[in-house]
Amino acid sequence: MSATTASPPRRDRRRRGRTPLGRALTALGVVLVLAGVGMLGYVGWQYFGTNIISKQQQAELRDDLVKSWDAPEADDATVVPGDAIALMRVPRFGDDYEVPVVKGVDDRSLARGIGWFPDSARPGQVGNFAVAGHRVTHGEPFRHFLELRAGDEVVVETRTHVYTYVLRDDGTDRELDFSEGWVLDPVPGEPQATPTERLITLVTCSELFHTDARSVVFGELASAVEKDTADTLAP
């Protein structure tokens, strides 16, 4: 009878397979899977969830703003950061495009609408009415910014007036670093000059994902109509 080597019991084989390295690799695999799921959830929230929440907030803010215009105690000068000062319509972005313009360009304000740089001119004033908005996430009001063309209209409605600006350039004409603050000057690029025109500046991210580059377009006031009398005011 020939001698044969007996196989170790199955229980022993399983026990010998549970080495510290094996347990560490298994734990690492679980951590990586959970991290991947968490990252997918975060990206999904940023690119879909924030849009749903922001668009709901924008709709509520738009309705509240219109109602406030009918209140006898309405006072544009008392607007606080995050509150709406106007409604913006851009025909290039669609017939149903109407987004509140809010005071401030911090994260909270930009999640509620198009942000107005408070140190710039108010709508219709001499100087530079400068605003910024997201291209993606948080309602993405400027998602189609690069489709803008010279001659496009930007309509800004306040409690008392409807201002129509006409753009001077295309959405793809000007890409700058985020630090180029001269675009916000009363006379863009001429910080010491005294403004004589009524301008608008629109700013957004140049890419759909995180970038330090900004796309910028300028426009000028073409008409101002007082809502109560419908009289056209000279710009």
Short mmCIF file of C-alpha atoms in Angstrom, two decimals:
data_model
loop_
_atom_site.label_atom_id
_atom_site.label_comp_id
_atom_site.label_asym_id
_atom_site.label_seq_id
_atom_site.Cartn_x
_atom_site.Cartn_y
_atom_site.Cartn_z
CA MET A 1 0.00 0.00 0.00
CA SER A 2 1.53 3.29 -1.15
CA ALA A 3 1.81 6.20 1.24
CA THR A 4 -0.16 9.30 0.37
CA THR A 5 -0.08 12.79 1.85
CA ALA A 6 -3.30 13.56 3.66
CA SER A 7 -4.99 16.83 2.77
CA PRO A 8 -5.39 19.23 5.68
CA PRO A 9 -8.91 19.51 6.96
CA ARG A 10 -11.06 22.16 5.30
CA ARG A 11 -11.35 24.02 8.55
CA ASP A 12 -7.57 24.33 8.69
CA ARG A 13 -7.37 25.66 5.11
CA ARG A 14 -9.91 28.39 5.89
CA ARG A 15 -8.10 29.28 9.09
CA ARG A 16 -4.71 29.52 7.36
CA GLY A 17 -6.26 31.85 4.69
CA ARG A 18 -7.19 34.48 7.26
CA THR A 19 -3.85 36.19 7.41
CA PRO A 20 -3.43 39.76 8.69
CA LEU A 21 -2.59 40.89 5.15
CA GLY A 22 -5.72 39.27 3.76
CA ARG A 23 -7.91 40.89 6.38
CA ALA A 24 -6.26 44.27 5.71
CA LEU A 25 -6.86 43.97 1.95
CA THR A 26 -10.48 43.03 2.51
CA ALA A 27 -10.99 46.02 4.81
CA LEU A 28 -9.29 48.29 2.30
CA GLY A 29 -11.55 47.02 -0.46
CA VAL A 30 -14.64 47.75 1.62
CA VAL A 31 -13.38 51.26 2.42
CA LEU A 32 -12.70 51.99 -1.26
CA VAL A 33 -16.15 50.78 -2.28
CA LEU A 34 -17.81 52.93 0.37
CA ALA A 35 -15.67 55.90 -0.63
CA GLY A 36 -16.67 55.42 -4.27
CA VAL A 37 -20.35 55.24 -3.38
CA GLY A 38 -19.98 58.34 -1.22
CA MET A 39 -18.23 60.24 -4.01
CA LEU A 40 -20.91 59.29 -6.51
CA GLY A 41 -23.54 60.47 -4.04
CA TYR A 42 -21.74 63.78 -3.52
CA VAL A 43 -21.36 64.39 -7.26
CA GLY A 44 -24.98 63.45 -7.83
CA TRP A 45 -26.11 65.89 -5.15
CA GLN A 46 -23.93 68.71 -6.49
CA TYR A 47 -24.99 68.34 -10.12
CA PHE A 48 -28.62 67.33 -9.64
CA GLY A 49 -29.79 67.81 -6.07
CA THR A 50 -28.60 71.41 -5.73
CA ASN A 51 -30.35 72.31 -8.98
CA ILE A 52 -33.68 71.02 -7.69
CA ILE A 53 -33.38 72.87 -4.39
CA SER A 54 -32.12 76.11 -5.95
CA LYS A 55 -34.80 76.22 -8.63
CA GLN A 56 -37.46 75.80 -5.94
CA GLN A 57 -35.88 78.62 -3.94
CA GLN A 58 -35.66 80.83 -7.02
CA ALA A 59 -39.33 80.28 -7.83
CA GLU A 60 -40.34 81.18 -4.27
CA LEU A 61 -38.05 84.21 -4.24
CA ARG A 62 -39.43 85.38 -7.57
CA ASP A 63 -43.01 85.17 -6.30
CA ASP A 64 -42.12 86.93 -3.04
CA LEU A 65 -40.36 89.72 -4.93
CA VAL A 66 -43.30 90.40 -7.21
CA LYS A 67 -45.65 90.48 -4.21
CA SER A 68 -43.33 92.87 -2.37
CA TRP A 69 -43.47 95.31 -5.27
CA ASP A 70 -47.17 95.80 -4.58
CA ALA A 71 -46.59 96.62 -0.92
CA PRO A 72 -46.88 100.36 -0.18
CA GLU A 73 -43.87 100.24 2.16
CA ALA A 74 -41.56 98.72 -0.47
CA ASP A 75 -38.11 100.29 -0.32
CA ASP A 76 -35.29 99.17 -2.62
CA ALA A 77 -32.66 100.67 -0.33
CA THR A 78 -33.38 98.22 2.52
CA VAL A 79 -32.45 95.06 0.63
CA VAL A 80 -30.18 92.77 2.69
CA PRO A 81 -27.65 90.21 1.36
CA GLY A 82 -29.40 87.28 -0.28
CA ASP A 83 -32.62 89.20 -0.94
CA ALA A 84 -33.82 89.81 -4.49
CA ILE A 85 -33.52 93.23 -6.10
CA ALA A 86 -34.76 92.45 -9.62
CA LEU A 87 -35.79 89.82 -12.14
CA MET A 88 -33.63 89.01 -15.16
CA ARG A 89 -34.89 87.72 -18.49
CA VAL A 90 -32.60 86.69 -21.37
CA PRO A 91 -34.46 85.77 -24.57
CA ARG A 92 -31.43 83.80 -25.79
CA PHE A 93 -31.95 81.44 -22.83
CA GLY A 94 -35.61 80.77 -23.63
CA ASP A 95 -39.02 82.41 -23.40
CA ASP A 96 -39.61 81.06 -19.87
CA TYR A 97 -36.25 82.22 -18.50
CA GLU A 98 -36.81 84.53 -15.53
CA VAL A 99 -34.37 84.42 -12.61
CA PRO A 100 -34.20 86.62 -9.50
CA VAL A 101 -31.18 88.87 -9.10
CA VAL A 102 -30.07 88.85 -5.47
CA LYS A 103 -27.76 91.08 -3.46
CA GLY A 104 -24.36 89.46 -2.98
CA VAL A 105 -22.11 86.93 -4.71
CA ASP A 106 -21.35 84.62 -1.76
CA ASP A 107 -22.27 80.93 -1.97
CA ARG A 108 -25.66 81.39 -0.32
CA SER A 109 -26.64 84.24 -2.63
CA LEU A 110 -25.53 82.44 -5.81
CA ALA A 111 -27.61 79.44 -4.75
CA ARG A 112 -30.70 81.67 -4.72
CA GLY A 113 -30.28 83.31 -8.11
CA ILE A 114 -27.99 85.59 -10.09
CA GLY A 115 -25.72 87.52 -7.73
CA TRP A 116 -25.33 91.30 -7.90
CA PHE A 117 -21.99 92.82 -6.86
CA PRO A 118 -23.27 95.35 -4.27
CA ASP A 119 -20.37 97.73 -4.91
CA SER A 120 -21.39 98.07 -8.54
CA ALA A 121 -24.21 100.22 -9.92
CA ARG A 122 -27.84 99.30 -9.41
CA PRO A 123 -29.96 98.39 -12.46
CA GLY A 124 -30.34 101.35 -14.81
CA GLN A 125 -27.88 103.60 -13.00
CA VAL A 126 -24.89 105.32 -14.57
CA GLY A 127 -21.93 103.00 -14.06
CA ASN A 128 -21.56 99.25 -14.27
CA PHE A 129 -24.36 96.94 -13.10
CA ALA A 130 -22.30 93.76 -12.54
CA VAL A 131 -23.73 90.30 -11.87
CA ALA A 132 -22.49 86.70 -11.65
CA GLY A 133 -24.13 83.29 -11.88
CA HIS A 134 -23.36 79.57 -11.89
CA ARG A 135 -23.04 77.60 -15.13
CA VAL A 136 -23.56 74.30 -13.28
CA THR A 137 -25.12 73.39 -9.91
CA HIS A 138 -27.35 75.58 -7.75
CA GLY A 139 -29.90 76.29 -10.46
CA GLU A 140 -27.24 76.94 -13.13
CA PRO A 141 -28.81 80.22 -14.38
CA PHE A 142 -25.88 80.87 -16.75
CA ARG A 143 -25.56 77.34 -18.13
CA HIS A 144 -25.92 78.59 -21.73
CA PHE A 145 -23.73 81.66 -21.21
CA LEU A 146 -21.35 80.75 -24.05
CA GLU A 147 -24.27 80.83 -26.49
CA LEU A 148 -24.75 84.58 -25.95
CA ARG A 149 -24.16 86.76 -29.01
CA ALA A 150 -23.48 90.44 -29.53
CA GLY A 151 -26.82 92.20 -29.94
CA ASP A 152 -28.66 89.88 -27.54
CA GLU A 153 -30.96 91.56 -25.04
CA VAL A 154 -30.83 91.24 -21.25
CA VAL A 155 -34.00 92.54 -19.59
CA VAL A 156 -33.86 93.55 -15.93
CA GLU A 157 -37.12 94.36 -14.16
CA THR A 158 -37.20 96.22 -10.85
CA ARG A 159 -40.10 97.49 -8.77
CA THR A 160 -40.30 100.70 -10.82
CA HIS A 161 -38.67 100.06 -14.22
CA VAL A 162 -37.94 97.58 -16.97
CA TYR A 163 -34.39 98.03 -18.26
CA THR A 164 -33.25 96.51 -21.54
CA TYR A 165 -29.51 96.09 -22.10
CA VAL A 166 -27.90 95.05 -25.39
CA LEU A 167 -24.73 92.97 -25.29
CA ARG A 168 -21.60 94.24 -27.00
CA ASP A 169 -19.90 90.88 -27.46
CA ASP A 170 -20.34 87.09 -27.58
CA GLY A 171 -20.23 84.78 -24.61
CA THR A 172 -17.03 83.21 -25.94
CA ASP A 173 -15.17 86.46 -26.66
CA ARG A 174 -13.58 87.07 -23.27
CA GLU A 175 -12.02 84.55 -20.88
CA LEU A 176 -10.11 85.94 -17.90
CA ASP A 177 -8.60 84.81 -14.62
CA PHE A 178 -10.97 85.19 -11.66
CA SER A 179 -8.63 87.82 -10.18
CA GLU A 180 -9.22 90.26 -13.07
CA GLY A 181 -11.34 92.67 -11.04
CA TRP A 182 -11.19 95.48 -13.59
CA VAL A 183 -14.31 94.08 -15.27
CA LEU A 184 -16.29 95.33 -12.26
CA ASP A 185 -15.02 98.92 -12.48
CA PRO A 186 -17.65 101.65 -13.19
CA VAL A 187 -15.73 102.08 -16.45
CA PRO A 188 -14.26 98.60 -17.04
CA GLY A 189 -10.49 98.80 -17.29
CA GLU A 190 -10.34 102.48 -16.38
CA PRO A 191 -10.53 102.66 -12.57
CA GLN A 192 -9.94 106.43 -12.42
CA ALA A 193 -12.49 107.35 -15.09
CA THR A 194 -15.83 108.95 -14.29
CA PRO A 195 -18.65 106.79 -15.70
CA THR A 196 -21.06 108.33 -18.19
CA GLU A 197 -22.67 105.16 -19.59
CA ARG A 198 -25.12 102.70 -18.10
CA LEU A 199 -23.43 99.32 -18.52
CA ILE A 200 -24.06 95.70 -17.56
CA THR A 201 -21.43 93.03 -16.94
CA LEU A 202 -22.23 89.31 -16.79
CA VAL A 203 -19.67 86.92 -15.25
CA THR A 204 -19.60 83.12 -14.99
CA CYS A 205 -17.21 80.16 -14.90
CA SER A 206 -15.58 79.43 -18.26
CA GLU A 207 -15.80 75.65 -17.83
CA LEU A 208 -18.56 73.39 -16.58
CA PHE A 209 -16.26 72.02 -13.89
CA HIS A 210 -14.08 73.82 -11.33
CA THR A 211 -11.88 76.47 -12.92
CA ASP A 212 -10.28 79.79 -12.05
CA ALA A 213 -11.15 81.17 -15.49
CA ARG A 214 -14.18 83.41 -15.97
CA SER A 215 -16.19 84.27 -19.07
CA VAL A 216 -17.33 87.89 -19.21
CA VAL A 217 -19.61 89.90 -21.47
CA PHE A 218 -20.41 93.61 -21.44
CA GLY A 219 -23.56 95.39 -22.54
CA GLU A 220 -25.10 98.85 -22.52
CA LEU A 221 -28.53 100.16 -21.62
CA ALA A 222 -30.77 100.54 -24.65
CA SER A 223 -34.04 101.53 -22.98
CA ALA A 224 -35.62 102.14 -19.60
CA VAL A 225 -39.39 102.04 -19.22
CA GLU A 226 -41.12 103.23 -16.07
CA LYS A 227 -43.69 100.61 -15.18
CA ASP A 228 -46.39 102.94 -13.83
CA THR A 229 -46.44 105.40 -16.73
CA ALA A 230 -44.86 103.30 -19.50
CA ASP A 231 -42.83 106.39 -20.41
CA THR A 232 -39.56 105.57 -22.10
CA LEU A 233 -36.60 107.20 -20.37
CA ALA A 234 -33.49 108.26 -22.17
CA PRO A 235 -30.50 106.12 -21.13
#
